[in-house]
């Protein structure tokens, strides 16, 4: 955990290797009648990562994309060129994602869950 030099933001490294941050004002801490902990809203510093084990990965060289799926039931599509999350994480029903594959065009993505294959 670290606070920036202006004391306006706190950065935290989680056990999962995620970096999250919260904007804060130390001088206003505890002045509100609300619970001070409820005043702090943490966001991902870089982007949202998987919270559990990654079970599948595929690369689309034509579109410079990497897709990952995880036991946390999400699919992330990363832009290699810009080094960022291309879209918000996809929530794949209520089942763990076990594998995925890009179509060579990069326009379609197959995601395997426990008993079916979904097309995005």
PDB file of N, CA and C in Angstrom, residues 14 16-21 42-52 54 66-70 72-79 83-91:
ATOM      1  N   UNK A  14      -2.957  -6.191  -4.522  1.00  0.00           N
ATOM      2  CA  UNK A  14      -3.701  -7.276  -3.884  1.00  0.00           C
ATOM      3  C   UNK A  14      -2.923  -8.585  -3.958  1.00  0.00           C
ATOM      4  N   UNK A  16      -3.810 -11.147  -5.490  1.00  0.00           N
ATOM      5  CA  UNK A  16      -3.929 -11.676  -6.851  1.00  0.00           C
ATOM      6  C   UNK A  16      -3.059 -10.922  -7.850  1.00  0.00           C
ATOM      7  N   UNK A  17      -2.275  -9.950  -7.390  1.00  0.00           N
ATOM      8  CA  UNK A  17      -1.389  -9.198  -8.271  1.00  0.00           C
ATOM      9  C   UNK A  17      -2.074  -8.047  -8.975  1.00  0.00           C
ATOM     10  N   UNK A  18      -3.240  -7.645  -8.519  1.00  0.00           N
ATOM     11  CA  UNK A  18      -3.953  -6.535  -9.119  1.00  0.00           C
ATOM     12  C   UNK A  18      -3.552  -5.239  -8.420  1.00  0.00           C
ATOM     13  N   UNK A  19      -3.516  -4.148  -9.175  1.00  0.00           N
ATOM     14  CA  UNK A  19      -3.246  -2.843  -8.593  1.00  0.00           C
ATOM     15  C   UNK A  19      -4.554  -2.065  -8.626  1.00  0.00           C
ATOM     16  N   UNK A  20      -5.024  -1.679  -7.438  1.00  0.00           N
ATOM     17  CA  UNK A  20      -6.244  -0.892  -7.344  1.00  0.00           C
ATOM     18  C   UNK A  20      -5.912   0.437  -6.677  1.00  0.00           C
ATOM     19  N   UNK A  21      -6.777   1.433  -6.897  1.00  0.00           N
ATOM     20  CA  UNK A  21      -6.523   2.744  -6.312  1.00  0.00           C
ATOM     21  C   UNK A  21      -7.830   3.358  -5.819  1.00  0.00           C
ATOM     22  N   UNK A  42     -12.773   1.821  -4.571  1.00  0.00           N
ATOM     23  CA  UNK A  42     -11.559   1.363  -5.221  1.00  0.00           C
ATOM     24  C   UNK A  42     -11.847   0.966  -6.663  1.00  0.00           C
ATOM     25  N   UNK A  43     -10.951   1.327  -7.563  1.00  0.00           N
ATOM     26  CA  UNK A  43     -11.033   0.990  -8.979  1.00  0.00           C
ATOM     27  C   UNK A  43      -9.742   0.313  -9.399  1.00  0.00           C
ATOM     28  N   UNK A  44      -9.789  -0.396 -10.509  1.00  0.00           N
ATOM     29  CA  UNK A  44      -8.579  -1.013 -11.041  1.00  0.00           C
ATOM     30  C   UNK A  44      -7.698   0.067 -11.648  1.00  0.00           C
ATOM     31  N   UNK A  45      -6.403   0.024 -11.344  1.00  0.00           N
ATOM     32  CA  UNK A  45      -5.462   1.030 -11.838  1.00  0.00           C
ATOM     33  C   UNK A  45      -5.177   0.835 -13.318  1.00  0.00           C
ATOM     34  N   UNK A  46      -4.877  -0.397 -13.721  1.00  0.00           N
ATOM     35  CA  UNK A  46      -4.561  -0.667 -15.117  1.00  0.00           C
ATOM     36  C   UNK A  46      -5.817  -1.150 -15.827  1.00  0.00           C
ATOM     37  N   UNK A  47      -6.318  -2.254 -15.448  1.00  0.00           N
ATOM     38  CA  UNK A  47      -7.566  -2.798 -15.962  1.00  0.00           C
ATOM     39  C   UNK A  47      -7.920  -4.013 -15.133  1.00  0.00           C
ATOM     40  N   UNK A  48      -9.083  -4.526 -15.393  1.00  0.00           N
ATOM     41  CA  UNK A  48      -9.519  -5.656 -14.600  1.00  0.00           C
ATOM     42  C   UNK A  48      -8.841  -6.939 -15.063  1.00  0.00           C
ATOM     43  N   UNK A  49      -8.291  -7.674 -14.112  1.00  0.00           N
ATOM     44  CA  UNK A  49      -7.657  -8.948 -14.387  1.00  0.00           C
ATOM     45  C   UNK A  49      -8.554 -10.064 -13.885  1.00  0.00           C
ATOM     46  N   UNK A  50      -8.204 -11.282 -14.222  1.00  0.00           N
ATOM     47  CA  UNK A  50      -8.949 -12.428 -13.705  1.00  0.00           C
ATOM     48  C   UNK A  50      -8.680 -12.578 -12.214  1.00  0.00           C
ATOM     49  N   UNK A  51      -9.687 -13.033 -11.506  1.00  0.00           N
ATOM     50  CA  UNK A  51      -9.557 -13.230 -10.067  1.00  0.00           C
ATOM     51  C   UNK A  51      -9.240 -14.679  -9.703  1.00  0.00           C
ATOM     52  N   UNK A  52      -9.323 -15.574 -10.682  1.00  0.00           N
ATOM     53  CA  UNK A  52      -9.017 -16.979 -10.430  1.00  0.00           C
ATOM     54  C   UNK A  52      -8.132 -17.510 -11.561  1.00  0.00           C
ATOM     55  N   UNK A  54      -6.433 -18.937 -14.785  1.00  0.00           N
ATOM     56  CA  UNK A  54      -6.700 -18.820 -16.220  1.00  0.00           C
ATOM     57  C   UNK A  54      -6.693 -20.220 -16.824  1.00  0.00           C
ATOM     58  N   UNK A  66      -5.428 -10.841 -27.815  1.00  0.00           N
ATOM     59  CA  UNK A  66      -5.238 -12.033 -26.999  1.00  0.00           C
ATOM     60  C   UNK A  66      -6.500 -12.183 -26.170  1.00  0.00           C
ATOM     61  N   UNK A  67      -7.045 -13.401 -26.134  1.00  0.00           N
ATOM     62  CA  UNK A  67      -8.224 -13.685 -25.314  1.00  0.00           C
ATOM     63  C   UNK A  67      -7.835 -14.653 -24.213  1.00  0.00           C
ATOM     64  N   UNK A  68      -8.338 -14.415 -23.009  1.00  0.00           N
ATOM     65  CA  UNK A  68      -8.110 -15.321 -21.888  1.00  0.00           C
ATOM     66  C   UNK A  68      -9.451 -15.627 -21.231  1.00  0.00           C
ATOM     67  N   UNK A  69      -9.579 -16.861 -20.731  1.00  0.00           N
ATOM     68  CA  UNK A  69     -10.765 -17.225 -19.959  1.00  0.00           C
ATOM     69  C   UNK A  69     -10.300 -17.800 -18.633  1.00  0.00           C
ATOM     70  N   UNK A  70     -11.200 -17.795 -17.675  1.00  0.00           N
ATOM     71  CA  UNK A  70     -10.799 -18.139 -16.319  1.00  0.00           C
ATOM     72  C   UNK A  70     -11.905 -18.883 -15.586  1.00  0.00           C
ATOM     73  N   UNK A  72     -13.083 -17.825 -13.019  1.00  0.00           N
ATOM     74  CA  UNK A  72     -13.958 -16.808 -12.438  1.00  0.00           C
ATOM     75  C   UNK A  72     -15.147 -16.486 -13.347  1.00  0.00           C
ATOM     76  N   UNK A  73     -15.321 -17.286 -14.415  1.00  0.00           N
ATOM     77  CA  UNK A  73     -16.469 -17.221 -15.337  1.00  0.00           C
ATOM     78  C   UNK A  73     -16.450 -15.992 -16.236  1.00  0.00           C
ATOM     79  N   UNK A  74     -15.256 -15.453 -16.510  1.00  0.00           N
ATOM     80  CA  UNK A  74     -15.138 -14.289 -17.382  1.00  0.00           C
ATOM     81  C   UNK A  74     -14.169 -14.559 -18.525  1.00  0.00           C
ATOM     82  N   UNK A  75     -14.339 -13.775 -19.596  1.00  0.00           N
ATOM     83  CA  UNK A  75     -13.429 -13.797 -20.745  1.00  0.00           C
ATOM     84  C   UNK A  75     -12.929 -12.374 -20.931  1.00  0.00           C
ATOM     85  N   UNK A  76     -11.614 -12.206 -21.018  1.00  0.00           N
ATOM     86  CA  UNK A  76     -11.006 -10.904 -21.287  1.00  0.00           C
ATOM     87  C   UNK A  76     -10.388 -10.931 -22.667  1.00  0.00           C
ATOM     88  N   UNK A  77     -10.561  -9.851 -23.407  1.00  0.00           N
ATOM     89  CA  UNK A  77      -9.931  -9.709 -24.719  1.00  0.00           C
ATOM     90  C   UNK A  77      -8.999  -8.513 -24.636  1.00  0.00           C
ATOM     91  N   UNK A  78      -7.714  -8.777 -24.841  1.00  0.00           N
ATOM     92  CA  UNK A  78      -6.658  -7.779 -24.678  1.00  0.00           C
ATOM     93  C   UNK A  78      -6.156  -7.306 -26.023  1.00  0.00           C
ATOM     94  N   UNK A  79      -5.874  -6.009 -26.154  1.00  0.00           N
ATOM     95  CA  UNK A  79      -5.272  -5.433 -27.343  1.00  0.00           C
ATOM     96  C   UNK A  79      -3.757  -5.429 -27.137  1.00  0.00           C
ATOM     97  N   UNK A  83      -1.770  -2.468 -25.420  1.00  0.00           N
ATOM     98  CA  UNK A  83      -1.560  -3.030 -24.075  1.00  0.00           C
ATOM     99  C   UNK A  83      -2.682  -2.646 -23.119  1.00  0.00           C
ATOM    100  N   UNK A  84      -3.915  -2.913 -23.556  1.00  0.00           N
ATOM    101  CA  UNK A  84      -5.067  -2.595 -22.717  1.00  0.00           C
ATOM    102  C   UNK A  84      -6.168  -3.626 -22.945  1.00  0.00           C
ATOM    103  N   UNK A  85      -7.161  -3.577 -22.087  1.00  0.00           N
ATOM    104  CA  UNK A  85      -8.319  -4.433 -22.233  1.00  0.00           C
ATOM    105  C   UNK A  85      -9.173  -3.868 -23.356  1.00  0.00           C
ATOM    106  N   UNK A  86      -9.449  -4.677 -24.366  1.00  0.00           N
ATOM    107  CA  UNK A  86     -10.170  -4.201 -25.554  1.00  0.00           C
ATOM    108  C   UNK A  86     -11.645  -3.930 -25.238  1.00  0.00           C
ATOM    109  N   UNK A  87     -12.289  -4.834 -24.516  1.00  0.00           N
ATOM    110  CA  UNK A  87     -13.698  -4.667 -24.141  1.00  0.00           C
ATOM    111  C   UNK A  87     -13.854  -5.038 -22.670  1.00  0.00           C
ATOM    112  N   UNK A  88     -14.981  -4.668 -22.110  1.00  0.00           N
ATOM    113  CA  UNK A  88     -15.271  -5.072 -20.735  1.00  0.00           C
ATOM    114  C   UNK A  88     -15.302  -6.595 -20.665  1.00  0.00           C
ATOM    115  N   UNK A  89     -14.887  -7.180 -19.552  1.00  0.00           N
ATOM    116  CA  UNK A  89     -14.891  -8.645 -19.442  1.00  0.00           C
ATOM    117  C   UNK A  89     -16.265  -9.232 -19.718  1.00  0.00           C
ATOM    118  N   UNK A  90     -16.288 -10.303 -20.526  1.00  0.00           N
ATOM    119  CA  UNK A  90     -17.532 -11.008 -20.832  1.00  0.00           C
ATOM    120  C   UNK A  90     -17.849 -11.969 -19.696  1.00  0.00           C
ATOM    121  N   UNK A  91     -19.083 -11.987 -19.261  1.00  0.00           N
ATOM    122  CA  UNK A  91     -19.518 -12.938 -18.239  1.00  0.00           C
ATOM    123  C   UNK A  91     -20.140 -14.126 -18.968  1.00  0.00           C
TER     124      UNK A  91
END
